[in-house]
mmCIF file of C-alpha atoms and ligand atoms in Angstrom:
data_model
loop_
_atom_site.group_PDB
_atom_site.id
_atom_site.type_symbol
_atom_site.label_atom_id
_atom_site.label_comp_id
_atom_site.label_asym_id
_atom_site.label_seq_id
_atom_site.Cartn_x
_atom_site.Cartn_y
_atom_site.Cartn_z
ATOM 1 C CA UNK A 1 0.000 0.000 0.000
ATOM 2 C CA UNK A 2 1.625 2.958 -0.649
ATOM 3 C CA UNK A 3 1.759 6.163 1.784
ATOM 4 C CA UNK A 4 1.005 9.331 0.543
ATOM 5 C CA UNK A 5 1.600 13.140 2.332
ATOM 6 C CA UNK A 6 -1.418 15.463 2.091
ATOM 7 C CA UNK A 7 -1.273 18.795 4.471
ATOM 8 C CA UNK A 8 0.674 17.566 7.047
ATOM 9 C CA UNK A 9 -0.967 14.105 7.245
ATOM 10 C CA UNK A 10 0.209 10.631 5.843
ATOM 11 C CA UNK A 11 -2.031 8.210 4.777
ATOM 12 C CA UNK A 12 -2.646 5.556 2.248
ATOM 13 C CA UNK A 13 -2.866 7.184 -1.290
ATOM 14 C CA UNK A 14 -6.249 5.802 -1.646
ATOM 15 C CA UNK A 15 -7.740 8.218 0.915
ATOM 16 C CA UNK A 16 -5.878 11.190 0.155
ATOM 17 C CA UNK A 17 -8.501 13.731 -1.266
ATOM 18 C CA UNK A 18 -8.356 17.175 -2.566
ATOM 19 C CA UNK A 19 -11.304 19.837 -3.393
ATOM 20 C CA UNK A 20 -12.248 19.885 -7.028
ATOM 21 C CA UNK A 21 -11.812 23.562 -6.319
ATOM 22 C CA UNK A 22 -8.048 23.407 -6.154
ATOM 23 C CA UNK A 23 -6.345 25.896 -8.402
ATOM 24 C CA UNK A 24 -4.069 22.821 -9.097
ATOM 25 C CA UNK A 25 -6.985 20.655 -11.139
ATOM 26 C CA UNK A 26 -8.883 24.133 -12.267
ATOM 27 C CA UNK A 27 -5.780 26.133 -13.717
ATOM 28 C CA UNK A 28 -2.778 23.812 -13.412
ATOM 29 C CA UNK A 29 -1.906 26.495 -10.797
ATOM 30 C CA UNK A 30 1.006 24.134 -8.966
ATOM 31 C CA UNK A 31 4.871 22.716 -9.715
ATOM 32 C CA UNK A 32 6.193 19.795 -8.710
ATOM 33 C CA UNK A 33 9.519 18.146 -8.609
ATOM 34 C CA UNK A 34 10.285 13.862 -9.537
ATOM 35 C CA UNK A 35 13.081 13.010 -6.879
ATOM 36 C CA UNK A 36 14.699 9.048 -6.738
ATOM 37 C CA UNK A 37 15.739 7.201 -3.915
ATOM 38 C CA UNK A 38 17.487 4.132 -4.425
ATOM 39 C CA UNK A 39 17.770 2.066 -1.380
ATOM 40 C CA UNK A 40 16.963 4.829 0.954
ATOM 41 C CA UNK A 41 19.141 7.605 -0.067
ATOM 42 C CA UNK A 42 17.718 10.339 -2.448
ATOM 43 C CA UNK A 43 19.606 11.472 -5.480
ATOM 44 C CA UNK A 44 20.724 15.358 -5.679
ATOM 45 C CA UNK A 45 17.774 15.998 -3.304
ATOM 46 C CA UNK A 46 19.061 19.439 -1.894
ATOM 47 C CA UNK A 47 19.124 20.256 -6.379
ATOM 48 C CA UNK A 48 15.632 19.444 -6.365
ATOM 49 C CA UNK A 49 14.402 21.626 -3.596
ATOM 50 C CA UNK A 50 16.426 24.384 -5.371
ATOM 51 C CA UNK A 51 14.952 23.959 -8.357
ATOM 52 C CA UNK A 52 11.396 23.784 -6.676
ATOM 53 C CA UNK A 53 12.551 27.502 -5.199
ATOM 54 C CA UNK A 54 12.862 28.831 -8.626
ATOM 55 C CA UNK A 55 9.372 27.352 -9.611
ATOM 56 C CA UNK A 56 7.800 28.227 -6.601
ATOM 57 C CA UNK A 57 9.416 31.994 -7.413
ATOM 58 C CA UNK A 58 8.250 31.919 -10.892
ATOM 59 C CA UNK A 59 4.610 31.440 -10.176
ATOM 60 C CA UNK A 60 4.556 33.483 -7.062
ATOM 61 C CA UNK A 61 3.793 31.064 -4.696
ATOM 62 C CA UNK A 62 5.020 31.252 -1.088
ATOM 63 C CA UNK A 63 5.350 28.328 1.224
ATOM 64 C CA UNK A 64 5.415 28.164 5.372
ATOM 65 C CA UNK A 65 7.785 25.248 5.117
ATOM 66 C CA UNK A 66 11.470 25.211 4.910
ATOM 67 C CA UNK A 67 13.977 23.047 2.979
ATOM 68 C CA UNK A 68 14.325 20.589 5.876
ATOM 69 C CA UNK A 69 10.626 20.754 6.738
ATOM 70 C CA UNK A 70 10.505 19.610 2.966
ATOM 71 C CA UNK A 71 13.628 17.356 3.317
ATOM 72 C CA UNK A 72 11.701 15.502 6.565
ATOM 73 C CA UNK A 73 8.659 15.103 4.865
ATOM 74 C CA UNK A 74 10.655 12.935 2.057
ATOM 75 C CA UNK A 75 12.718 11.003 4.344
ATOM 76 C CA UNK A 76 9.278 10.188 6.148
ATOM 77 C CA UNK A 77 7.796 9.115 3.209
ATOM 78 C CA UNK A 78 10.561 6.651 2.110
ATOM 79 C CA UNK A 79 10.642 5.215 5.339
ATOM 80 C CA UNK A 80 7.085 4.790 5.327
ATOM 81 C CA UNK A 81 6.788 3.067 1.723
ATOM 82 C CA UNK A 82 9.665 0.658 2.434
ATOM 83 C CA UNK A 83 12.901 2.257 1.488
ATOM 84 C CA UNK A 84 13.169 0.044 -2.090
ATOM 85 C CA UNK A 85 13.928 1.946 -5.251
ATOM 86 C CA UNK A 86 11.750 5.275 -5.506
ATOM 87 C CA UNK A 87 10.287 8.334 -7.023
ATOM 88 C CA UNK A 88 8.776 10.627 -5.057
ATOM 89 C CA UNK A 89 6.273 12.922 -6.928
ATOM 90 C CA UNK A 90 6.139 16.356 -4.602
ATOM 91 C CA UNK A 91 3.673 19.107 -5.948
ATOM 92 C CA UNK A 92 2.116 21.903 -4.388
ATOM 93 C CA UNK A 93 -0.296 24.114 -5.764
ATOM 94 C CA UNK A 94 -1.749 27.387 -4.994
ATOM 95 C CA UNK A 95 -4.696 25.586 -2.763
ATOM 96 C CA UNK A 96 -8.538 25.664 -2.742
ATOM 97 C CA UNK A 97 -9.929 28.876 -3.316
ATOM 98 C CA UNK A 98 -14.408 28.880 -2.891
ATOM 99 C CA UNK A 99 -14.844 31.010 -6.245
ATOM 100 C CA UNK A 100 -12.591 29.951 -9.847
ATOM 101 C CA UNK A 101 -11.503 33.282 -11.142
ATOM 102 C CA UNK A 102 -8.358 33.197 -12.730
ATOM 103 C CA UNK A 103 -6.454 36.216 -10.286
ATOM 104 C CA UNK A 104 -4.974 34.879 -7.167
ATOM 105 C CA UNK A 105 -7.011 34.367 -4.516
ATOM 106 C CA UNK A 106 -6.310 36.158 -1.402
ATOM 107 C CA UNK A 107 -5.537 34.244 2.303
ATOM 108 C CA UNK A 108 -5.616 30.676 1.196
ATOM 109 C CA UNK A 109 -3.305 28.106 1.837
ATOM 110 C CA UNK A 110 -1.037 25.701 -0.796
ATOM 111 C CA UNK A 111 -1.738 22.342 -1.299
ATOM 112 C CA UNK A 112 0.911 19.801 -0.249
ATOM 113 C CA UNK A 113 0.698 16.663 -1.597
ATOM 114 C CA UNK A 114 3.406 13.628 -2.331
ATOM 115 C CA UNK A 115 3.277 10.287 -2.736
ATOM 116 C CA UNK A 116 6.190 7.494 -4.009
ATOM 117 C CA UNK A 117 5.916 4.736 -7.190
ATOM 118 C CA UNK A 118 8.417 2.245 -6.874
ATOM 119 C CA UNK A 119 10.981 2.990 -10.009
ATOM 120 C CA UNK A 120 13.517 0.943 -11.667
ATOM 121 C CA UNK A 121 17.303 0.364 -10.217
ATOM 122 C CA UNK A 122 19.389 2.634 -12.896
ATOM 123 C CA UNK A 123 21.723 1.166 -15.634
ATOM 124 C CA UNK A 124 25.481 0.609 -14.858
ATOM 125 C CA UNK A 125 26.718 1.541 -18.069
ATOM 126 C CA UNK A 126 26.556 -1.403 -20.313
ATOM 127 C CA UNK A 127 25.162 -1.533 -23.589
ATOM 128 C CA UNK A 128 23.795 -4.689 -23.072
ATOM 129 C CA UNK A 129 21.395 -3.741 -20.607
ATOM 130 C CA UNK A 130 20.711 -0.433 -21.324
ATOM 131 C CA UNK A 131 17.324 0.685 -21.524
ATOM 132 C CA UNK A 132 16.699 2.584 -25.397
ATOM 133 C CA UNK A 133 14.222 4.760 -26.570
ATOM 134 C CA UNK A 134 12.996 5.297 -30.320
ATOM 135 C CA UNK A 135 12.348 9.236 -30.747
ATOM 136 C CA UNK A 136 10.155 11.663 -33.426
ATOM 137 C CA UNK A 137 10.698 15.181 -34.123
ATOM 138 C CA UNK A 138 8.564 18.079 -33.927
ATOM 139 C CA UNK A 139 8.541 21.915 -33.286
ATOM 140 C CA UNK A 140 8.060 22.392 -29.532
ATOM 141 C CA UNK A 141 4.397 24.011 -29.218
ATOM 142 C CA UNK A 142 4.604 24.340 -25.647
ATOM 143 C CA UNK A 143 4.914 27.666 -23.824
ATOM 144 C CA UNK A 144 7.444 30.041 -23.444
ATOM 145 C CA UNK A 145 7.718 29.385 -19.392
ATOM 146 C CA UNK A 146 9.445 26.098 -19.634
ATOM 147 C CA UNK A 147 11.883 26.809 -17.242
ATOM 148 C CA UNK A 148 9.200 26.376 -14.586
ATOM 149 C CA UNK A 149 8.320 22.993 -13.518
ATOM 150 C CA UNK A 150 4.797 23.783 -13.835
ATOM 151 C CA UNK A 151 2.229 21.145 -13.275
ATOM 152 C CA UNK A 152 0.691 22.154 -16.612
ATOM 153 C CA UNK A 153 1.839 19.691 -18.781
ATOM 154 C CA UNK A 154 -0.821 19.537 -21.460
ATOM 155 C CA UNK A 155 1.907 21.017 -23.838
ATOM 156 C CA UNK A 156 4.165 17.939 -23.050
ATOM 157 C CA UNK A 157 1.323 15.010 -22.466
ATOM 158 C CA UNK A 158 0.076 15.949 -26.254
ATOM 159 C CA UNK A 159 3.830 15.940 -27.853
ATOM 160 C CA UNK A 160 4.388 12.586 -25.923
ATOM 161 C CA UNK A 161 1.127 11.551 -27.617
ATOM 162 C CA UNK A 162 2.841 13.086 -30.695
ATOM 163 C CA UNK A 163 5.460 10.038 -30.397
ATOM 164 C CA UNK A 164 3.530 7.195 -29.178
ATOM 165 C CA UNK A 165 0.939 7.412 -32.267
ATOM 166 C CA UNK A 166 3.844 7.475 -34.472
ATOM 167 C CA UNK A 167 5.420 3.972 -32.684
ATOM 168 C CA UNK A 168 8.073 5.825 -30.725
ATOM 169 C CA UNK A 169 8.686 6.125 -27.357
ATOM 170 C CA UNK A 170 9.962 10.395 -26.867
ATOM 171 C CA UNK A 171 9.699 13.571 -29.355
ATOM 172 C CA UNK A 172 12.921 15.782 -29.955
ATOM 173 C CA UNK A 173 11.380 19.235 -29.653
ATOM 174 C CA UNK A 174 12.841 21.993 -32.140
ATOM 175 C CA UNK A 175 12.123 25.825 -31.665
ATOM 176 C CA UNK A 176 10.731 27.811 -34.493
ATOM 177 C CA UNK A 177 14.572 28.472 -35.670
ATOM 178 C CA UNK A 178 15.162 24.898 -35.308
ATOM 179 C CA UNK A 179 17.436 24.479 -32.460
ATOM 180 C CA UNK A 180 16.740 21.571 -30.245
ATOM 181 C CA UNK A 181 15.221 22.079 -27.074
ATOM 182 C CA UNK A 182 14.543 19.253 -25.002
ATOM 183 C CA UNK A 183 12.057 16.467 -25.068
ATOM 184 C CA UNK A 184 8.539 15.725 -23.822
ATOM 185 C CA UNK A 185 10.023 14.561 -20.403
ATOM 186 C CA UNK A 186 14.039 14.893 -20.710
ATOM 187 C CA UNK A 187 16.531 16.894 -21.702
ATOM 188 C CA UNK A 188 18.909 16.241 -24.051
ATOM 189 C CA UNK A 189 22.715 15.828 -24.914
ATOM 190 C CA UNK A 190 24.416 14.630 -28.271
ATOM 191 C CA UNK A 191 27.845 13.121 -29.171
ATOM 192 C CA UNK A 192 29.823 14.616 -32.224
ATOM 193 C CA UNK A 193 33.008 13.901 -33.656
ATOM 194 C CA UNK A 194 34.051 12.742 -30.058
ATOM 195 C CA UNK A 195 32.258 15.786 -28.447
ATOM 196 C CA UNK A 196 29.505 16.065 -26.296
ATOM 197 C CA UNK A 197 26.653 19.062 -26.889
ATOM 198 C CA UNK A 198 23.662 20.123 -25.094
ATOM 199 C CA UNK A 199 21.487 23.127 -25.133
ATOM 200 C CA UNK A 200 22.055 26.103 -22.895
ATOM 201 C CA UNK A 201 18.781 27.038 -20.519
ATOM 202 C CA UNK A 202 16.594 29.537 -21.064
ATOM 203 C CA UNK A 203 12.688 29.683 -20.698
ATOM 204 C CA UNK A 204 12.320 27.063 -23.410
ATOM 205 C CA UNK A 205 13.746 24.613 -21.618
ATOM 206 C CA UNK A 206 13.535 22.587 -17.630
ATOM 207 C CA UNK A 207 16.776 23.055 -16.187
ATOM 208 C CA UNK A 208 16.877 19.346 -15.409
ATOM 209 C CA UNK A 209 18.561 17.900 -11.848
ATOM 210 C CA UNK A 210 19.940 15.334 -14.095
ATOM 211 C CA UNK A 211 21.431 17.358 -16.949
ATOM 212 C CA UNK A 212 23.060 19.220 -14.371
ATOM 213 C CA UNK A 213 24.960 16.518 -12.911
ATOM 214 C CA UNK A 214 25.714 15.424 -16.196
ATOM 215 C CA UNK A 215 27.456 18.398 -16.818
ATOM 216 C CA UNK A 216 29.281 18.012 -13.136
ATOM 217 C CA UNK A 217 30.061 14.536 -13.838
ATOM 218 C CA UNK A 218 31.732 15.110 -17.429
ATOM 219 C CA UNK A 219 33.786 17.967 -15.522
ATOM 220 C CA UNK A 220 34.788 16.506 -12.872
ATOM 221 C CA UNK A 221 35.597 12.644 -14.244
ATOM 222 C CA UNK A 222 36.963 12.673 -17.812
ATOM 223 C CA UNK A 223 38.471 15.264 -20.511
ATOM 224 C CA UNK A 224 36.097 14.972 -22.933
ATOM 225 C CA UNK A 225 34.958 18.663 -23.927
ATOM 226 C CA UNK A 226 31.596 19.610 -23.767
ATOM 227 C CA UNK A 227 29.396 22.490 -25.196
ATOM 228 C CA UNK A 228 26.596 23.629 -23.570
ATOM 229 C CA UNK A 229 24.991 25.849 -26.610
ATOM 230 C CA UNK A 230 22.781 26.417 -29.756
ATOM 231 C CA UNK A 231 22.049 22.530 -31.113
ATOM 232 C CA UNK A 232 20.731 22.688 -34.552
ATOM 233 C CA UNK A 233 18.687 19.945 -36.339
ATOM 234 C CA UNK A 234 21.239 19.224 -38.772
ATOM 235 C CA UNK A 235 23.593 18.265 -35.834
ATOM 236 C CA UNK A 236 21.101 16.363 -34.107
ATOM 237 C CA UNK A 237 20.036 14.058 -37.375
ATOM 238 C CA UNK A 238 23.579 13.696 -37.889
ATOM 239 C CA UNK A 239 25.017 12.954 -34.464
ATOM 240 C CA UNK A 240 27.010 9.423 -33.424
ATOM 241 C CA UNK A 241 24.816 9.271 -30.256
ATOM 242 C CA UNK A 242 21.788 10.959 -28.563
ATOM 243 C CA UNK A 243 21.616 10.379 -24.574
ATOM 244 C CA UNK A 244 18.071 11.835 -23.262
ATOM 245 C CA UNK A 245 18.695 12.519 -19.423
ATOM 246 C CA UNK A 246 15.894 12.549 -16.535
ATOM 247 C CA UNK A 247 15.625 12.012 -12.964
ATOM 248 C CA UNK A 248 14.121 8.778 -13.502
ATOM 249 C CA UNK A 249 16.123 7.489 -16.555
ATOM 250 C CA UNK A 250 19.454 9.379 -15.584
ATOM 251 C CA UNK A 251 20.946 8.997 -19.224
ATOM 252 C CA UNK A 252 19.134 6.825 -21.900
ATOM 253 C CA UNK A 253 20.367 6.311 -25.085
ATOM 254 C CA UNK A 254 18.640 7.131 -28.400
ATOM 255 C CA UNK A 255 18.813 4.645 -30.819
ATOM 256 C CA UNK A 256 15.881 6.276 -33.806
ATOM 257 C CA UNK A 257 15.108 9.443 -34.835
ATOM 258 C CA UNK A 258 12.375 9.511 -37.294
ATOM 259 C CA UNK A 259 12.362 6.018 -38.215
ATOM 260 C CA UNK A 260 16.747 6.211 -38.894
ATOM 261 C CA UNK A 261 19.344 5.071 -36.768
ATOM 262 C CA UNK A 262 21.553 7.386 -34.444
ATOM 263 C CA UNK A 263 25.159 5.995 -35.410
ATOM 264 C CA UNK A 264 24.401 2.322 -35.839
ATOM 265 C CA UNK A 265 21.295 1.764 -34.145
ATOM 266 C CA UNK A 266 22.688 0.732 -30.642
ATOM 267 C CA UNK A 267 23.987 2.014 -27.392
ATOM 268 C CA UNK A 268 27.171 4.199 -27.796
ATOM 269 C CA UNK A 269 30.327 4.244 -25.749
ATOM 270 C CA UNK A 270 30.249 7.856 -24.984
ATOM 271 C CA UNK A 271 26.816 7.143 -23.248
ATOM 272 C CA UNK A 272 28.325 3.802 -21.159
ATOM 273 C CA UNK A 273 30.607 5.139 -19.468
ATOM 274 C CA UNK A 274 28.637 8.585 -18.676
ATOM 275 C CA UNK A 275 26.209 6.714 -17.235
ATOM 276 C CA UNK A 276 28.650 4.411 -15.538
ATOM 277 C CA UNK A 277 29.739 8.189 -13.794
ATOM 278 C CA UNK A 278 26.485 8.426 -12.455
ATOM 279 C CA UNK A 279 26.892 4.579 -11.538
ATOM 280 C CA UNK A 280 29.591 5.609 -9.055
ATOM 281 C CA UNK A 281 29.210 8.887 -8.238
ATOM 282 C CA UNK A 282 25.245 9.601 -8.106
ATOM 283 C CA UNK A 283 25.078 10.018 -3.950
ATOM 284 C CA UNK A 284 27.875 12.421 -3.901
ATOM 285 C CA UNK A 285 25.355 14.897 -4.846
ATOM 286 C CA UNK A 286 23.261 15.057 -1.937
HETATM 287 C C1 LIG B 301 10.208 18.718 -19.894
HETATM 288 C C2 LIG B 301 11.262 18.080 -19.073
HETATM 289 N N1 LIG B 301 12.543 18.355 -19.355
HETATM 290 C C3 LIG B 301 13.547 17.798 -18.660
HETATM 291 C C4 LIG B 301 13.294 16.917 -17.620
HETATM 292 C C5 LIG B 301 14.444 16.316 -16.855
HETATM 293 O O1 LIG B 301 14.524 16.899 -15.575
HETATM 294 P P1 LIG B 301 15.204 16.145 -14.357
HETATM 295 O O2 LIG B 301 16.547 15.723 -14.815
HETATM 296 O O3 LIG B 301 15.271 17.175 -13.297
HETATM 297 O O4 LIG B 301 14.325 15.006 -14.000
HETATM 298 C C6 LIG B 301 11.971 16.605 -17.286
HETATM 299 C C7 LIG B 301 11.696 15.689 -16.186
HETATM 300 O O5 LIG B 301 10.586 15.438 -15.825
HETATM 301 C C8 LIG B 301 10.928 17.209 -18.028
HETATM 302 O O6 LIG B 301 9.646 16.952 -17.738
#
């Protein structure tokens, strides 16, 4: 059974119950963060609460609770759903307000809700194993505030739809001067000539907990170089690998694009031994 957090209260998920008038199902007024445990110990949780800040800033929502209030409630929860492999979903929204008008309401409280899904142990590194994902393309038609983690995901939920009706499993998202951006649910590096490319952050993209240890990793551990910049189309379609990177997947390698193979259609070495970094070194990022 698993153990949810609602207001200050744990109880199974099943009976946790929020107002139909919550700004978080009427507006999609809310962000949320997607933070693993494996065995117990949370990955990069103190980058997740940052990042949570920012979204919290960018909507102008202000919480009572504090980043160890926050940090308690998440070791609570793990404890309480067994301490296995983990993600724990953690949104807050701007609450229940009695009339829907789309200002914000005055004196009401936010909504705190989590819960935890049990989630796969991550890949080591080798290609055998690895877990890969067939992608499509299309030009990103979300909005221009992706830097939030905004609970409104409609955007995203119809370009995943975009890739699962054409037989793949992710959609490469390309702005209107057809530079990558990221994808439905990851962001996203690629491997030329030996070198390793993602896009810089800005508001059309999530500055993703797991691209950011990517980057730290890569620094820190080998002497590959590494551009974080523009990535056009043409560079994409013609890279030797693709990794998409999420809290969830860490790195993934992307084997299609379009129906064609990234280099030959399998796992690359660049993305082994990346992901064999985050192998060793994920919980040094507390
Ligand atoms: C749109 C989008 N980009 C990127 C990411 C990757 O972010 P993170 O590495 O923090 O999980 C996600 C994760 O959910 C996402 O939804």
């Amino acid at each position: 059974m698993t153990i949810a957090y609602l207001n200050g209260q744990y109880l199974p998920l099943s009976e946790a119950k929020i107002s139909p008038m919550d700004r978080g199902f009427l507006f999609g007024d809310g962000v949320y963060e997607v933070i693993p445990s494996y065995q117990g110990k949370t990955v990069a949780a103190q980058y997740h609460l940052d990042r949570l800040r920012h979204s919290l800033e960018g909507i102008q929502l202000c919480i009572a609770l504090s980043d160890e209030d926050l940090s308690g409630i998440l070791q609570l929860l793990i404890e309480r759903n067994g301490g296995g492999d983990l993600g724990i979903y953690l949104q807050i929204t701007r609450g229940v307000a009695e009339k829907r008008q789309h200002a914000f309401p005055e004196h009401i409280s936010p909504t705190l809700f989590a819960y935890t899904f049990p989630i796969n142990a991550p890949s080591d590194g080798a290609t055998e194993t690895a877990t890969c994902f067939t992608t499509v393309t299309r030009t990103d038609g979300r909005w221009d505030r992706c830097h939030i983690k905004s609970t409104a995901l409609l955007g995203n939920v119809l370009h995943m739809m975009e890739a699962i009706n054409d037989g793949a499993e992710e959609v490469l998202l390309f702005n209107e001067s057809n530079l990558l951006t990221e994808a439905a649910a990851c962001n996203v590096f690629i491997v030329k000539d030996g070198q390793i490319y993602t896009p810089e952050l800005d508001h059309q993209k999530l500055p993703g907990v797991t691209r950011r240890l990517c980057l730290e990793l890569l620094e820190e551990h080998t002497d590959w170089r590494v551009h974080v910049g523009p990535v056009t189309r043409e560079a994409v379609m013609s890279a030797q690998e693709v990794w998409l990177s999420s809290s969830t997947k860490e790195l993934a390698p992307v084997i299609a694009i379009d129906g064609k193979p990234v280099g030959d259609g399998k796992p690359g070495r660049y993305w082994s031994q990346a992901q064999r970094l985050f192998h060793l070194y994920r919980f040094d990022k507390r």
